[in-house]
mmCIF file of C-alpha atoms in Angstrom:
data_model
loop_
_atom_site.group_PDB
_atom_site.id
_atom_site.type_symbol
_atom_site.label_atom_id
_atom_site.label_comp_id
_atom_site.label_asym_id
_atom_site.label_seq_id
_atom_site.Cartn_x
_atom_site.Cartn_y
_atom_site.Cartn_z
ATOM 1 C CA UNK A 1 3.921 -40.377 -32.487
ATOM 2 C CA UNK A 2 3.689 -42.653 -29.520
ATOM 3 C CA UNK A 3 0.791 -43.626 -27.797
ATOM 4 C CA UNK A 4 0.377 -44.419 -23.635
ATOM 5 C CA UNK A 5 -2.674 -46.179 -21.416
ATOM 6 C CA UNK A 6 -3.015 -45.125 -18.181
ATOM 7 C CA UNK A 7 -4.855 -47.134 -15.037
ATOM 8 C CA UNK A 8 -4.883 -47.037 -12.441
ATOM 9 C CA UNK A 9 -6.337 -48.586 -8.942
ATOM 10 C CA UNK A 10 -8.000 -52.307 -10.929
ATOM 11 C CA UNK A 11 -8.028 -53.775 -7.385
ATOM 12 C CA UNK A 12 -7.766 -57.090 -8.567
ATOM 13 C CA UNK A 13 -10.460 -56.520 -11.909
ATOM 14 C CA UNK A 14 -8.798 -58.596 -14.306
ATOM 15 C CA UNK A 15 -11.766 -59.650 -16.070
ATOM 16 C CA UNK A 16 -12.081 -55.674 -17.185
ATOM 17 C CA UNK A 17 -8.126 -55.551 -17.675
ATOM 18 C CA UNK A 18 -8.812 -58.352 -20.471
ATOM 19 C CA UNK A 19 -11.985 -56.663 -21.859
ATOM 20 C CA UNK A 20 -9.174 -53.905 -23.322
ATOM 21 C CA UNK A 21 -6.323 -56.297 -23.428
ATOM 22 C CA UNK A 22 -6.296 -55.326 -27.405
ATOM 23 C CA UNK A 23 -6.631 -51.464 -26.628
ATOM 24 C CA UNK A 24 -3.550 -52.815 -24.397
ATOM 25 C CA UNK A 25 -1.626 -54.689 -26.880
ATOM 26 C CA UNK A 26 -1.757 -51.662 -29.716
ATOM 27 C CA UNK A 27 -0.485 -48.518 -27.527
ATOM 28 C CA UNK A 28 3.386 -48.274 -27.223
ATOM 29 C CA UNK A 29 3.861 -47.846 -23.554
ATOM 30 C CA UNK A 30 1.130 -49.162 -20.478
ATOM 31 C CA UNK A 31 1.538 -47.492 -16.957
ATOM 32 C CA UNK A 32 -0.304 -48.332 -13.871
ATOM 33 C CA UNK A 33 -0.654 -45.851 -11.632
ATOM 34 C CA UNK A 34 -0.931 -48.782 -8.650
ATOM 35 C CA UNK A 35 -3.390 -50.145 -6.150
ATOM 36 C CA UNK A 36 -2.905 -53.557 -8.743
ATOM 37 C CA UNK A 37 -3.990 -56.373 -6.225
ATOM 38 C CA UNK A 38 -0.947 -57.933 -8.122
ATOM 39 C CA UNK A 39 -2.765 -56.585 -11.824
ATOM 40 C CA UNK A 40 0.734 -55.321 -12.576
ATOM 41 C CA UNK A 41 2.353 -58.219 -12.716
ATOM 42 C CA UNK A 42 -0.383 -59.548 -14.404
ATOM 43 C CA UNK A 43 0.112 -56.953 -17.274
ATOM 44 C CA UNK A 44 3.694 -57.025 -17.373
ATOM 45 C CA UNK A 45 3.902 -60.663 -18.334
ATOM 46 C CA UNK A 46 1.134 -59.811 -21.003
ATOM 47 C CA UNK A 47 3.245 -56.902 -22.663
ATOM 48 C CA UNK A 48 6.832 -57.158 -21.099
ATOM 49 C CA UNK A 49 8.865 -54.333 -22.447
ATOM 50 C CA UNK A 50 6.184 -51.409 -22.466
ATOM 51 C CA UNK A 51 4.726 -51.654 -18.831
ATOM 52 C CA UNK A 52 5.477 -49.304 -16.159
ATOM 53 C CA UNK A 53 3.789 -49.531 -12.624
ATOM 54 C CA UNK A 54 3.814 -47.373 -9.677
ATOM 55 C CA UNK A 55 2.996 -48.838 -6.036
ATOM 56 C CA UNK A 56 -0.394 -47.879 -4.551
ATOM 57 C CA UNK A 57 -1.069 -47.923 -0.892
ATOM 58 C CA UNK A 58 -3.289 -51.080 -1.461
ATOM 59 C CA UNK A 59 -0.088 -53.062 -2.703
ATOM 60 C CA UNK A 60 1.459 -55.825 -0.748
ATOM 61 C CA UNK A 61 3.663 -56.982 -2.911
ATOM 62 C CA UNK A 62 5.737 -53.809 -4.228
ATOM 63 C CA UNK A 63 6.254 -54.598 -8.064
ATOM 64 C CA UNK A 64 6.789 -50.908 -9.099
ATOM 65 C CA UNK A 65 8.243 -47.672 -8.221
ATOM 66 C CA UNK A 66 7.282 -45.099 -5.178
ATOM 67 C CA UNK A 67 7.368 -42.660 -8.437
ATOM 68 C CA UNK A 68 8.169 -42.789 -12.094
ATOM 69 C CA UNK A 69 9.776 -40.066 -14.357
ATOM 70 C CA UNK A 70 9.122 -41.263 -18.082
ATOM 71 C CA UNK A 71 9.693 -39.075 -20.953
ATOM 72 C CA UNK A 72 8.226 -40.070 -24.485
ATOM 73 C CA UNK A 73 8.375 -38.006 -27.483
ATOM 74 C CA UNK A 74 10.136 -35.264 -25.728
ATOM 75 C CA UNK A 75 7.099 -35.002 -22.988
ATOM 76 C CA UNK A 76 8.956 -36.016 -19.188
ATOM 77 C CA UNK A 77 5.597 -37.163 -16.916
ATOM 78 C CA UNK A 78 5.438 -37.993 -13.501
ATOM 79 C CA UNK A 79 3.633 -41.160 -12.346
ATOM 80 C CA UNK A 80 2.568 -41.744 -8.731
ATOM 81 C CA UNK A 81 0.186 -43.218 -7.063
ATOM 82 C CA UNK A 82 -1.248 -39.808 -5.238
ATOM 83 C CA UNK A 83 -1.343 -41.195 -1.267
ATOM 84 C CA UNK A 84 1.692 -39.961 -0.647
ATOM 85 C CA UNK A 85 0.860 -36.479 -2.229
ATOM 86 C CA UNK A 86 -2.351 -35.677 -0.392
ATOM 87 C CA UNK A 87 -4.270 -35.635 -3.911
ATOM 88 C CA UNK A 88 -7.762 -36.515 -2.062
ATOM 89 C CA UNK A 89 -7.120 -32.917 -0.453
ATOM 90 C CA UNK A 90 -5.437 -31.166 -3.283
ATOM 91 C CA UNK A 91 -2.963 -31.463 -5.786
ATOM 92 C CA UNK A 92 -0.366 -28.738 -4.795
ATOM 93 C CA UNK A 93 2.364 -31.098 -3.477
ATOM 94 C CA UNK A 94 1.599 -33.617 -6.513
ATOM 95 C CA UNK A 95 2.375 -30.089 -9.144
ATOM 96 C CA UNK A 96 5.089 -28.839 -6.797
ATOM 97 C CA UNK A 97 6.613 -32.374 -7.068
ATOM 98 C CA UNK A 98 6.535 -32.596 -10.918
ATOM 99 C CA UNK A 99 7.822 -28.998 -11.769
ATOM 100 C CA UNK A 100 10.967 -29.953 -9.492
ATOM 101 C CA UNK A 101 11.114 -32.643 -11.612
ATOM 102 C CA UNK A 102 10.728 -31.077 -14.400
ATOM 103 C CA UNK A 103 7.830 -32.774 -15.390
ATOM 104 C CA UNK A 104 4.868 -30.989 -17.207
ATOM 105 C CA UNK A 105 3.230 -33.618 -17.062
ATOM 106 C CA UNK A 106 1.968 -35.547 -13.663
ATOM 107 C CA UNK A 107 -0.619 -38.976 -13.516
ATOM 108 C CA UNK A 108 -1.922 -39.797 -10.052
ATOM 109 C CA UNK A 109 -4.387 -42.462 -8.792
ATOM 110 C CA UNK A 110 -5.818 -42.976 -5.209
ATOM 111 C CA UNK A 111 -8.801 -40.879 -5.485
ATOM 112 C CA UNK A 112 -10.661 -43.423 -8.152
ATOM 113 C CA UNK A 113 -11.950 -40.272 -9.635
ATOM 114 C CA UNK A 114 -11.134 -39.349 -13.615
ATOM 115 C CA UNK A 115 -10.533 -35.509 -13.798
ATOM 116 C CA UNK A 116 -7.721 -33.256 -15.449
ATOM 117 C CA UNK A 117 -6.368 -29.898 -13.872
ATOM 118 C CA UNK A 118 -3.486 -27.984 -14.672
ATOM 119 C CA UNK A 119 -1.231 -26.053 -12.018
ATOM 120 C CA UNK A 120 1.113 -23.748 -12.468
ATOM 121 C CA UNK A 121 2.215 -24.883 -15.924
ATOM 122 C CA UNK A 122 1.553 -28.723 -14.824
ATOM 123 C CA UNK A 123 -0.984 -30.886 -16.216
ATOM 124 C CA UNK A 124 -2.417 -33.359 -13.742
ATOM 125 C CA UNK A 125 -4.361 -35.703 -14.869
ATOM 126 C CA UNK A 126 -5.891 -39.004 -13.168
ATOM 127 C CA UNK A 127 -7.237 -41.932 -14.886
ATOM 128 C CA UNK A 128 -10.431 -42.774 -12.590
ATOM 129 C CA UNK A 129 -10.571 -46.359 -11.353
ATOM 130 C CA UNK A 130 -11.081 -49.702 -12.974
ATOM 131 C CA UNK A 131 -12.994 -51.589 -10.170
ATOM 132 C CA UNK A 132 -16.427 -52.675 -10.231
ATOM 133 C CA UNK A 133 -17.473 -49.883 -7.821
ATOM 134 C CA UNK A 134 -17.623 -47.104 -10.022
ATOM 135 C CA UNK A 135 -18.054 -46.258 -13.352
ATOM 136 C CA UNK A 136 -14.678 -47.950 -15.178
ATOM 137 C CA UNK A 137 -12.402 -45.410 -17.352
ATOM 138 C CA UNK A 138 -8.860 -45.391 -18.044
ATOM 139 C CA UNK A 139 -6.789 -42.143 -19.817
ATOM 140 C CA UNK A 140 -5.478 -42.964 -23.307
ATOM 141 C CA UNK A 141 -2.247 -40.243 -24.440
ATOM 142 C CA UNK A 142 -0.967 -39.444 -27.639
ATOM 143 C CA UNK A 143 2.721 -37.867 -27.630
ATOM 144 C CA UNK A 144 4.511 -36.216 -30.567
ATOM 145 C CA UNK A 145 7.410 -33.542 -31.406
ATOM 146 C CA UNK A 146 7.082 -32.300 -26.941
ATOM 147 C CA UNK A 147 3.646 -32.044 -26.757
ATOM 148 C CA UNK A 148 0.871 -34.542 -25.833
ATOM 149 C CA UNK A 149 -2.931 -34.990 -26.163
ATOM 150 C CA UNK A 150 -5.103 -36.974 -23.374
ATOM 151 C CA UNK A 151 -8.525 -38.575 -23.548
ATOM 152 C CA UNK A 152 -10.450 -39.923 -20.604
ATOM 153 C CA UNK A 153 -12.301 -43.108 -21.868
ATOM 154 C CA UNK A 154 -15.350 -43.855 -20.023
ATOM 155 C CA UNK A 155 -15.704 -47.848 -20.449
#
């Protein structure tokens, strides 16, 4: 079994990214699903080796990937940010996007909103926000023998 953190949009929080920095340190793989305010960085000098980071529309400084494919434990995921996807209108493109892929798994940001759907086969799931404008949460993933289990923590 390996285990995943997703964030997404910290705008700059780092106080709250150290609050969890041992939730952090204990999960296999960290992804940030962008709109850092240079958090990314921040986290992948922390835990170098397990951090993946997507580039958010609020990102200067580009430290990650327009999009991500990842596959752990036999589970391939798509990571975005969601901007270019439309996700604040729907999440369509985002699924279409990840079964080309062949993804069944997709993790978007942009909306600061925590909420899971599912698609035409595709699970879409984003983490909410970790700013000091809205109630902080981050999605914690477990991942064994293809399949995977997701929790929406509410910090």
């Amino acid at each position: 079994m390996k285990t995943a953190v997703v964030l997404s949009d910290t705008h700059g929080n780092r106080r709250a990214i150290d609050e969890i920095s041992g939730i952090l340190a204990e999960n296999n793989y960290i992804i940030h699903l962008g709109d850092t305010s240079g958090d990314g960085g921040y986290i992948r000098s922390l835990f170098p080796g397990k951090t993946f980071l997507a580039n958010g529309n609020c990102d200067p400084v580009k430290l990650g990937e327009d999009e991500l494919v990842i596959e752990i434990e036999g589970v391939k995921l798509l990571a975005v940010h969601g901007h270019r996807y439309s996700v604040k209108s729907n999440l369509y493109k985002l699924a279409d996007r990840a079964t080309e892929l062949g993804c069944q798994l997709a993790l978007y940001g942009h909306t600061h909103c925590a909420r899971e759907d599912v698609i035409n086969g595709v699970t879409l799931i984003n983490p909410g926000a970790f700013t000091k404008y809205c109630q902080k949460s981050y999605l914690y993933l477990a991942f064994a023998g293809g399949k995977f289990t997701s929790k929406i923590v509410l910090v």
